Every structure is written in C-alpha cells, then in structure tokens.
mmCIF file of C-alpha atoms and ligand atoms in Angstrom:
data_model
loop_
_atom_site.group_PDB
_atom_site.id
_atom_site.type_symbol
_atom_site.label_atom_id
_atom_site.label_comp_id
_atom_site.label_asym_id
_atom_site.label_seq_id
_atom_site.Cartn_x
_atom_site.Cartn_y
_atom_site.Cartn_z
ATOM 1 C CA MET U 1 7.678 9.544 -11.386
ATOM 2 C CA LYS U 2 5.209 11.919 -10.654
ATOM 3 C CA SER U 3 6.379 15.432 -12.121
ATOM 4 C CA GLU U 4 4.988 16.660 -8.486
ATOM 5 C CA CYS U 5 7.282 14.541 -6.780
ATOM 6 C CA GLU U 6 10.316 15.347 -8.754
ATOM 7 C CA GLU U 7 9.639 19.093 -8.301
ATOM 8 C CA ALA U 8 9.250 18.487 -4.599
ATOM 9 C CA ILE U 9 12.934 16.709 -4.363
ATOM 10 C CA ARG U 10 14.674 19.322 -6.625
ATOM 11 C CA ASN U 11 12.852 22.263 -4.328
ATOM 12 C CA VAL U 12 14.468 20.188 -1.351
ATOM 13 C CA VAL U 13 18.081 20.469 -2.787
ATOM 14 C CA GLU U 14 17.734 23.733 -4.198
ATOM 15 C CA ARG U 15 16.856 24.941 -0.271
ATOM 16 C CA GLN U 16 20.321 22.846 0.616
ATOM 17 C CA GLY U 17 17.489 20.518 2.949
ATOM 18 C CA ARG U 18 18.498 17.278 4.808
ATOM 19 C CA LEU U 19 18.066 13.874 3.810
ATOM 20 C CA VAL U 20 17.346 11.257 5.983
ATOM 21 C CA VAL U 21 16.865 7.676 4.190
ATOM 22 C CA LEU U 22 15.033 5.119 6.457
ATOM 23 C CA THR U 23 15.600 1.777 4.610
ATOM 24 C CA GLY U 24 14.250 -1.898 5.483
ATOM 25 C CA ALA U 25 14.498 -5.617 4.224
ATOM 26 C CA GLY U 26 12.769 -4.565 0.553
ATOM 27 C CA ILE U 27 15.935 -3.094 -0.590
ATOM 28 C CA SER U 28 17.923 -6.064 -0.298
ATOM 29 C CA ALA U 29 15.609 -8.238 -1.244
ATOM 30 C CA GLU U 30 16.796 -7.494 -4.924
ATOM 31 C CA SER U 31 20.415 -8.507 -4.070
ATOM 32 C CA GLY U 32 18.817 -11.928 -3.108
ATOM 33 C CA ILE U 33 18.104 -11.558 0.799
ATOM 34 C CA PRO U 34 14.498 -12.676 1.621
ATOM 35 C CA THR U 35 12.464 -10.695 3.675
ATOM 36 C CA PHE U 36 10.252 -11.263 6.646
ATOM 37 C CA ARG U 37 7.283 -11.643 4.730
ATOM 38 C CA GLY U 38 7.753 -14.592 2.509
ATOM 39 C CA PRO U 39 7.901 -18.572 3.278
ATOM 40 C CA GLU U 40 11.582 -18.703 2.833
ATOM 41 C CA GLY U 41 11.635 -16.991 6.858
ATOM 42 C CA TYR U 42 10.587 -20.176 8.416
ATOM 43 C CA TRP U 43 12.885 -22.190 10.446
ATOM 44 C CA THR U 44 12.453 -25.999 11.435
ATOM 45 C CA VAL U 45 13.356 -27.030 15.009
ATOM 46 C CA GLY U 46 12.928 -30.427 15.837
ATOM 47 C CA ALA U 47 9.397 -31.147 14.663
ATOM 48 C CA ARG U 48 8.114 -27.528 14.697
ATOM 49 C CA GLU U 49 8.476 -24.751 12.292
ATOM 50 C CA TYR U 50 8.652 -21.290 13.916
ATOM 51 C CA ARG U 51 8.596 -17.781 12.266
ATOM 52 C CA PRO U 52 11.139 -15.221 12.514
ATOM 53 C CA GLU U 53 8.931 -13.215 15.112
ATOM 54 C CA GLU U 54 9.380 -16.458 16.972
ATOM 55 C CA MET U 55 12.836 -17.243 16.622
ATOM 56 C CA ALA U 56 13.951 -13.726 17.017
ATOM 57 C CA THR U 57 13.654 -12.920 20.780
ATOM 58 C CA PHE U 58 15.552 -13.419 23.732
ATOM 59 C CA ALA U 59 12.959 -16.077 25.257
ATOM 60 C CA MET U 60 14.272 -18.301 21.648
ATOM 61 C CA PHE U 61 17.645 -17.081 22.817
ATOM 62 C CA SER U 62 17.143 -18.062 26.254
ATOM 63 C CA SER U 63 15.694 -21.491 25.934
ATOM 64 C CA GLU U 64 17.284 -22.445 22.498
ATOM 65 C CA PRO U 65 20.714 -20.566 22.165
ATOM 66 C CA ARG U 66 22.443 -23.197 19.633
ATOM 67 C CA GLU U 67 19.469 -22.946 17.509
ATOM 68 C CA VAL U 68 19.166 -19.358 17.466
ATOM 69 C CA TRP U 69 22.773 -19.018 16.772
ATOM 70 C CA GLN U 70 22.814 -21.715 13.831
ATOM 71 C CA TRP U 71 19.888 -19.680 12.255
ATOM 72 C CA TYR U 72 21.819 -16.432 12.649
ATOM 73 C CA LEU U 73 24.944 -18.209 11.185
ATOM 74 C CA TYR U 74 22.491 -19.314 8.450
ATOM 75 C CA ARG U 75 21.031 -16.098 7.463
ATOM 76 C CA LEU U 76 25.366 -14.309 7.646
ATOM 77 C CA GLY U 77 26.029 -16.764 4.823
ATOM 78 C CA VAL U 78 22.999 -15.827 3.101
ATOM 79 C CA CYS U 79 24.282 -12.057 3.340
ATOM 80 C CA MET U 80 27.826 -12.635 2.823
ATOM 81 C CA LYS U 81 27.073 -13.855 -0.624
ATOM 82 C CA ALA U 82 25.081 -11.150 -1.509
ATOM 83 C CA GLU U 83 26.015 -8.044 -3.138
ATOM 84 C CA PRO U 84 24.793 -4.281 -3.127
ATOM 85 C CA ASN U 85 23.011 -3.666 -5.682
ATOM 86 C CA ALA U 86 21.652 -0.690 -7.425
ATOM 87 C CA GLY U 87 19.414 0.744 -4.542
ATOM 88 C CA HIS U 88 22.222 0.428 -2.394
ATOM 89 C CA GLU U 89 24.369 2.100 -4.466
ATOM 90 C CA ALA U 90 22.034 4.903 -5.347
ATOM 91 C CA VAL U 91 21.508 5.811 -1.087
ATOM 92 C CA VAL U 92 25.817 5.841 -1.116
ATOM 93 C CA GLU U 93 25.300 8.593 -4.503
ATOM 94 C CA MET U 94 22.829 10.616 -1.891
ATOM 95 C CA GLU U 95 25.025 10.774 0.952
ATOM 96 C CA ARG U 96 28.080 11.677 -1.544
ATOM 97 C CA ILE U 97 25.541 14.400 -2.763
ATOM 98 C CA PHE U 98 23.907 15.835 0.156
ATOM 99 C CA GLY U 99 27.757 15.441 2.819
ATOM 100 C CA ASP U 100 26.760 16.108 6.404
ATOM 101 C CA ARG U 101 22.833 17.230 5.652
ATOM 102 C CA PHE U 102 22.118 13.131 5.069
ATOM 103 C CA LEU U 103 21.963 10.340 7.133
ATOM 104 C CA LEU U 104 20.523 6.787 6.885
ATOM 105 C CA ILE U 105 18.618 4.653 9.260
ATOM 106 C CA THR U 106 18.411 1.078 8.247
ATOM 107 C CA GLN U 107 16.635 -1.496 9.897
ATOM 108 C CA ASN U 108 18.719 -4.243 7.824
ATOM 109 C CA VAL U 109 21.434 -6.154 9.794
ATOM 110 C CA ASP U 110 22.997 -7.446 6.524
ATOM 111 C CA GLY U 111 25.537 -4.835 6.655
ATOM 112 C CA LEU U 112 25.366 -3.884 2.850
ATOM 113 C CA HIS U 113 24.982 -0.427 2.862
ATOM 114 C CA LEU U 114 28.666 -0.337 4.610
ATOM 115 C CA ARG U 115 29.323 -2.378 1.861
ATOM 116 C CA ALA U 116 28.376 -0.226 -0.697
ATOM 117 C CA GLY U 117 30.363 2.793 0.761
ATOM 118 C CA ASN U 118 27.786 4.719 3.112
ATOM 119 C CA SER U 119 29.996 5.742 6.272
ATOM 120 C CA PRO U 120 29.604 4.068 9.163
ATOM 121 C CA ASP U 121 29.190 7.421 11.390
ATOM 122 C CA ARG U 122 26.395 8.392 9.113
ATOM 123 C CA THR U 123 24.432 5.454 9.026
ATOM 124 C CA PHE U 124 22.851 3.850 12.038
ATOM 125 C CA GLN U 125 21.912 0.372 12.289
ATOM 126 C CA ILE U 126 18.752 0.312 14.354
ATOM 127 C CA HIS U 127 18.184 -3.397 14.770
ATOM 128 C CA GLY U 128 22.115 -3.819 14.748
ATOM 129 C CA ASN U 129 24.064 -6.272 12.431
ATOM 130 C CA ILE U 130 24.494 -9.997 11.944
ATOM 131 C CA SER U 131 28.629 -9.714 11.690
ATOM 132 C CA TRP U 132 28.647 -8.632 15.598
ATOM 133 C CA MET U 133 28.185 -10.338 18.642
ATOM 134 C CA ARG U 134 28.202 -9.263 22.249
ATOM 135 C CA CYS U 135 27.508 -10.739 25.870
ATOM 136 C CA SER U 136 25.007 -11.848 26.294
ATOM 137 C CA VAL U 137 24.867 -11.287 30.689
ATOM 138 C CA ASP U 138 25.976 -7.282 29.614
ATOM 139 C CA CYS U 139 28.839 -7.497 31.432
ATOM 140 C CA THR U 140 29.876 -5.133 28.630
ATOM 141 C CA GLY U 141 28.146 -3.102 26.096
ATOM 142 C CA GLU U 142 31.470 -3.772 23.818
ATOM 143 C CA VAL U 143 30.417 -5.126 20.242
ATOM 144 C CA PHE U 144 32.532 -7.643 18.961
ATOM 145 C CA ALA U 145 33.319 -9.086 15.428
ATOM 146 C CA LEU U 146 32.164 -12.360 14.987
ATOM 147 C CA PRO U 147 35.727 -14.785 15.128
ATOM 148 C CA ASP U 148 37.231 -16.148 12.227
ATOM 149 C CA MET U 149 36.525 -19.298 12.978
ATOM 150 C CA VAL U 150 32.864 -19.270 13.147
ATOM 151 C CA ARG U 151 31.948 -20.378 9.703
ATOM 152 C CA PRO U 152 28.338 -19.295 8.223
ATOM 153 C CA LYS U 153 26.089 -22.588 7.979
ATOM 154 C CA ALA U 154 23.790 -24.351 5.480
ATOM 155 C CA LYS U 155 20.715 -24.748 6.273
ATOM 156 C CA ASP U 156 20.598 -27.737 8.908
ATOM 157 C CA GLU U 157 24.357 -27.569 9.223
ATOM 158 C CA LEU U 158 25.162 -27.486 12.907
ATOM 159 C CA LEU U 159 27.142 -25.534 15.253
ATOM 160 C CA THR U 160 30.474 -27.175 16.160
ATOM 161 C CA GLY U 161 31.747 -27.622 19.869
ATOM 162 C CA ALA U 162 34.908 -25.528 18.944
ATOM 163 C CA GLU U 163 32.341 -22.500 17.426
ATOM 164 C CA GLU U 164 30.340 -22.914 20.549
ATOM 165 C CA SER U 165 33.248 -22.372 22.659
ATOM 166 C CA ALA U 166 34.335 -19.505 20.549
ATOM 167 C CA LEU U 167 31.289 -17.731 20.735
ATOM 168 C CA THR U 168 31.935 -16.307 23.865
ATOM 169 C CA CYS U 169 32.468 -12.615 25.615
ATOM 170 C CA PRO U 170 35.819 -12.024 25.441
ATOM 171 C CA ARG U 171 35.767 -9.787 28.375
ATOM 172 C CA CYS U 172 33.918 -12.719 30.987
ATOM 173 C CA GLY U 173 33.732 -15.502 28.827
ATOM 174 C CA SER U 174 29.959 -15.633 29.103
ATOM 175 C CA ARG U 175 27.642 -17.260 26.126
ATOM 176 C CA SER U 176 27.379 -13.925 23.538
ATOM 177 C CA ARG U 177 24.864 -13.207 21.213
ATOM 178 C CA PRO U 178 23.956 -11.701 18.242
ATOM 179 C CA HIS U 179 24.297 -8.090 18.144
ATOM 180 C CA VAL U 180 20.553 -7.689 16.806
ATOM 181 C CA LEU U 181 17.985 -6.127 18.313
ATOM 182 C CA TRP U 182 15.233 -8.886 18.939
ATOM 183 C CA PHE U 183 11.052 -8.394 18.865
ATOM 184 C CA ASP U 184 10.905 -9.197 22.607
ATOM 185 C CA GLU U 185 13.649 -6.565 23.436
ATOM 186 C CA CYS U 186 13.784 -2.586 23.304
ATOM 187 C CA TYR U 187 15.642 0.036 21.508
ATOM 188 C CA ASP U 188 17.915 1.938 23.205
ATOM 189 C CA GLU U 189 20.687 4.698 22.257
ATOM 190 C CA ALA U 190 23.840 2.965 23.488
ATOM 191 C CA HIS U 191 23.408 -0.177 20.816
ATOM 192 C CA TYR U 192 20.791 1.067 18.149
ATOM 193 C CA ARG U 193 20.864 5.001 18.028
ATOM 194 C CA PHE U 194 17.014 5.883 19.411
ATOM 195 C CA ASN U 195 17.560 9.123 20.408
ATOM 196 C CA SER U 196 19.403 9.976 17.178
ATOM 197 C CA SER U 197 17.470 8.583 14.772
ATOM 198 C CA LEU U 198 14.368 10.627 16.423
ATOM 199 C CA GLU U 199 16.309 13.737 16.151
ATOM 200 C CA ALA U 200 17.523 13.133 12.582
ATOM 201 C CA ALA U 201 13.762 12.768 11.929
ATOM 202 C CA VAL U 202 12.745 15.999 13.323
ATOM 203 C CA ASN U 203 15.319 17.715 11.874
ATOM 204 C CA ALA U 204 14.622 16.225 8.308
ATOM 205 C CA ASP U 205 13.984 18.483 4.895
ATOM 206 C CA MET U 206 12.736 15.319 3.266
ATOM 207 C CA LEU U 207 12.478 11.290 4.375
ATOM 208 C CA LEU U 208 12.921 8.867 1.971
ATOM 209 C CA ILE U 209 11.406 5.655 2.909
ATOM 210 C CA VAL U 210 12.511 2.477 1.576
ATOM 211 C CA GLY U 211 11.209 -0.854 1.355
ATOM 212 C CA THR U 212 9.927 -1.523 4.752
ATOM 213 C CA SER U 213 6.166 -2.915 5.867
ATOM 214 C CA GLY U 214 6.174 -0.627 9.211
ATOM 215 C CA ALA U 215 5.737 -3.506 11.566
ATOM 216 C CA THR U 216 8.519 -2.185 14.163
ATOM 217 C CA ASN U 217 8.206 0.529 16.761
ATOM 218 C CA LEU U 218 10.992 3.138 15.800
ATOM 219 C CA PRO U 219 10.517 3.313 11.837
ATOM 220 C CA MET U 220 7.146 4.282 12.581
ATOM 221 C CA GLN U 221 8.442 7.035 15.181
ATOM 222 C CA VAL U 222 10.951 8.437 13.078
ATOM 223 C CA GLY U 223 8.205 8.731 9.896
ATOM 224 C CA SER U 224 5.413 10.186 12.382
ATOM 225 C CA ALA U 225 8.019 12.531 13.603
ATOM 226 C CA ALA U 226 9.118 13.950 10.391
ATOM 227 C CA ALA U 227 5.573 14.299 8.891
ATOM 228 C CA GLN U 228 4.720 16.410 11.987
ATOM 229 C CA ARG U 229 7.781 18.561 11.327
ATOM 230 C CA GLY U 230 6.568 19.649 8.020
ATOM 231 C CA ALA U 231 9.107 16.990 6.061
ATOM 232 C CA LEU U 232 8.635 15.564 2.433
ATOM 233 C CA LEU U 233 8.347 12.141 2.766
ATOM 234 C CA ILE U 234 8.344 9.858 0.066
ATOM 235 C CA ASP U 235 7.893 5.695 0.022
ATOM 236 C CA VAL U 236 9.373 3.880 -2.336
ATOM 237 C CA ASN U 237 7.760 0.023 -2.107
ATOM 238 C CA PRO U 238 6.138 -2.178 -4.504
ATOM 239 C CA GLU U 239 3.059 -2.961 -2.181
ATOM 240 C CA PRO U 240 0.918 0.221 -0.208
ATOM 241 C CA ASN U 241 1.796 0.011 3.519
ATOM 242 C CA PRO U 242 1.540 2.202 6.639
ATOM 243 C CA PHE U 243 4.355 4.540 5.317
ATOM 244 C CA SER U 244 2.590 5.154 1.644
ATOM 245 C CA ALA U 245 -0.537 6.130 3.804
ATOM 246 C CA MET U 246 1.580 8.618 6.229
ATOM 247 C CA ALA U 247 3.259 10.225 2.944
ATOM 248 C CA GLU U 248 -0.003 10.885 0.781
ATOM 249 C CA ARG U 249 -1.651 12.173 4.127
ATOM 250 C CA SER U 250 1.307 14.375 4.772
ATOM 251 C CA GLY U 251 1.644 15.841 1.337
ATOM 252 C CA GLY U 252 4.158 13.719 0.298
ATOM 253 C CA PHE U 253 4.208 10.854 -2.331
ATOM 254 C CA PHE U 254 4.325 6.695 -2.962
ATOM 255 C CA CYS U 255 6.436 5.691 -5.969
ATOM 256 C CA GLN U 256 5.119 2.042 -6.307
ATOM 257 C CA GLY U 257 8.172 -0.272 -7.090
ATOM 258 C CA GLY U 258 11.214 -1.911 -6.301
ATOM 259 C CA ALA U 259 14.042 0.164 -4.558
ATOM 260 C CA GLY U 260 16.690 -0.016 -7.428
ATOM 261 C CA ALA U 261 15.052 1.379 -10.479
ATOM 262 C CA ILE U 262 13.416 4.305 -8.547
ATOM 263 C CA LEU U 263 16.214 5.547 -6.331
ATOM 264 C CA SER U 264 18.410 5.364 -9.603
ATOM 265 C CA GLU U 265 16.219 7.764 -11.046
ATOM 266 C CA MET U 266 16.225 9.680 -7.620
ATOM 267 C CA VAL U 267 19.734 10.008 -8.511
ATOM 268 C CA ALA U 268 19.526 11.624 -11.506
ATOM 269 C CA ILE U 269 16.717 14.093 -10.249
ATOM 270 C CA LEU U 270 19.282 15.335 -7.512
ATOM 271 C CA ARG U 271 22.150 15.070 -9.680
ATOM 272 C CA GLY U 272 20.024 18.462 -11.812
HETATM 273 P P1 NAD P 301 9.294 -6.780 6.258
HETATM 274 O O1 NAD P 301 10.296 -7.913 5.320
HETATM 275 O O2 NAD P 301 8.812 -6.646 6.885
HETATM 276 O O3 NAD P 301 9.322 -6.057 5.032
HETATM 277 C C1 NAD P 301 9.562 -5.759 3.538
HETATM 278 C C2 NAD P 301 9.111 -4.725 2.593
HETATM 279 O O4 NAD P 301 9.862 -4.838 1.647
HETATM 280 C C3 NAD P 301 7.771 -4.978 2.209
HETATM 281 O O5 NAD P 301 6.505 -3.604 2.701
HETATM 282 C C4 NAD P 301 7.822 -5.680 0.541
HETATM 283 O O6 NAD P 301 6.473 -4.963 0.059
HETATM 284 C C5 NAD P 301 9.045 -4.338 0.214
HETATM 285 N N1 NAD P 301 9.482 -5.082 -0.814
HETATM 286 C C6 NAD P 301 9.541 -5.892 -1.339
HETATM 287 N N2 NAD P 301 10.340 -6.133 -2.567
HETATM 288 C C7 NAD P 301 11.150 -4.799 -2.579
HETATM 289 C C8 NAD P 301 11.978 -4.193 -3.473
HETATM 290 N N3 NAD P 301 12.225 -4.818 -4.772
HETATM 291 N N4 NAD P 301 12.165 -2.283 -3.064
HETATM 292 C C9 NAD P 301 11.565 -2.204 -2.438
HETATM 293 N N5 NAD P 301 10.621 -2.574 -1.467
HETATM 294 C C10 NAD P 301 10.378 -4.348 -1.263
HETATM 295 O O7 NAD P 301 10.740 -6.004 6.408
HETATM 296 P P2 NAD P 301 11.430 -4.648 7.451
HETATM 297 O O8 NAD P 301 10.200 -3.854 7.289
HETATM 298 O O9 NAD P 301 12.544 -4.302 7.316
HETATM 299 O O10 NAD P 301 11.020 -5.389 8.796
HETATM 300 C C11 NAD P 301 10.962 -6.470 9.478
HETATM 301 C C12 NAD P 301 12.448 -6.893 10.378
HETATM 302 O O11 NAD P 301 12.929 -7.940 9.755
HETATM 303 C C13 NAD P 301 13.661 -5.871 10.465
HETATM 304 O O12 NAD P 301 13.577 -5.495 12.021
HETATM 305 C C14 NAD P 301 14.442 -6.199 10.041
HETATM 306 O O13 NAD P 301 15.830 -6.035 11.444
HETATM 307 C C15 NAD P 301 14.504 -7.530 9.526
HETATM 308 N N6 NAD P 301 15.279 -8.456 8.514
HETATM 309 C C16 NAD P 301 16.415 -7.678 7.797
HETATM 310 C C17 NAD P 301 17.131 -8.394 6.888
HETATM 311 C C18 NAD P 301 18.085 -7.767 6.196
HETATM 312 O O14 NAD P 301 19.314 -7.710 6.589
HETATM 313 N N7 NAD P 301 18.224 -7.624 4.697
HETATM 314 C C19 NAD P 301 16.020 -9.189 6.182
HETATM 315 C C20 NAD P 301 15.018 -10.049 6.743
HETATM 316 C C21 NAD P 301 14.197 -9.150 7.736
#
C-alpha cells in the first residue's frame, strides 16, 4: 500500500473519524462464491440460457416462480458451503476498532459478513439475504427465515411439491419470494436501508469500497455522496472500475488487488 494511503488512514483514526465499508460480490469471491461477471452466473431454463440480470427480476419470478426459486436454492447451497475469508474477518476487526463509528453497507446476499461476526444493527444488507423470504404480494413487510424443510439444491435439482407448498407466506398463504432486491425493483428503507445508507455516506470520514463493479444504483450514490462531503475514498479491487476512478478523482486511493490481503494489511495499519 502507498505510504500516502497509510498516512491518510492513520489520520482518520487519529481524528476519531467514522468508517463506512461498502462491499460487493468481490469480497466473497475468495470464499468461492462466484460474482455475477463470470461464466458461472448463467442459468438454463428449458432450451435457453439466462443471465443473472434476467433471472433476478420480478418479471421472471412472475412468469417462472419455480425456476427462480430453484436458482436461488442452488445459490443458497453455494453460499452455505462457503466460509468467511480473511477479507470478512478484517471487516469484523474494523467494526471492533471503530465501534459505534463503524457501518457496513453490503450488496451481498450471502450473509457471510454476519456469519463472520459483524453486528446485524451495523450491517445494512441493501440487496437482502438469500436465507430469508417474504410475501410476494406484500400482505406484510415481515421477513421470514426459509422453512427448515426447504433444502439447498444441486444444479438441475427440482423443487419438491412439499417444498413448493412450504414456500408460502406464513401470514396469508400466498407464494413467498426470496428476500432480495431484483434488477427491475427499487430500493426502499424498510427492506433495504436506502435512506440509512445515504445518511451513513454523508457522515462518513472514510469510505472503504471493496469488490464491487459499480453496476448498481445505491452504491454509486453512496460513493458520490461521501466524495462530495470530503470523505477519504479507498477502493479495493483487482480491476479498475468506476469506484477506483471516483476515489482517485476525489483525492483518495485505488488499492489494486484481492480483498483478503489488502484488508488484512489495512487492519494492521488501523491497529497502529
Ligand atoms: P459484480 O459481480 O458486479 O462485481 C464483482 C467485483 O468484484 C468486480 O469489480 C471484480 O473485479 C471484483 N473482484 C473479483 N475478485 C475480487 C477479489 N478477490 N477481491 C476484491 N474484488 C474482487 O458484483 P457487485 O458489484 O457486488 O454487484 C452485482 C450484484 O450481484 C449485487 O447486487 C449482489 O447482490 C449480487 N451478487 C451477490 C453475490 C454474493 O452475495 N456473494 C454474488 C454474486 C452476485
């Protein structure tokens, strides 16, 4: 890491500044969970291959609910087999160091930050969590854990009739849906902490962005809001991306490389 970057981080710690960490699929790539950019993202329905941007939509769920649930239960299996990695552990350590001056905004639905030990009240899962479901007709805003009898699926393994019956809203009996934000839906506060995330961004003294391609709307707004308020932006990613450009434009830093090694190095700097 560049010495200017180290110095800027130390400065935030000395000033007792607030840290916001914004993570994307890249931080979980080292746990073996594919990002949406790789070839593993594709899913076959009948004779057609669908991209995640097509599968992860309310429109697809409305026409092919069983296929969409099957895709999510396959991905649930991938997430459940994965273990938090050095990057997740480093983010937990950052929460320990900053305490109530820490917030985590994650686009990941895999739950690995919570499993690693970040606290639920300081973790905004702005795209939901793959282990949860809710009513598809919004009879209630409540979110429910997936029923125990619903099992993660292997690729091409079908939902059983009993599982389909269990994937219903416990309140009204309508079909339930995965508690995730789909590409054709909008952010809100109740489910996805939209306002809280923007508020965190404007109050941040340092925004650490890890493993995201900047293809979604709220994360870009979080980056712009923090940069406009003069926060130190640091982007960690093996590839240049819109956040690395934003960080460098605003006087921050692009740390090019994998999350595990770079975040562990950052924790050592934070500890002093
Ligand atoms: P993305 O797939 O668009 O981009 C991933 C980014 O991670 C890329 O910029 C890539 O260069 C970077 N990356 C790859 N390996 C890395 C590493 N070792 N360390 C650091 N960075 C690395 O992911 P996204 O921007 O988060 O957005 C896509 C959407 O996909 C999100 O809405 C998210 O909810 C969903 N998604 C989630 C998961 C998950 O929960 N683990 C996995 C796939 C997709």
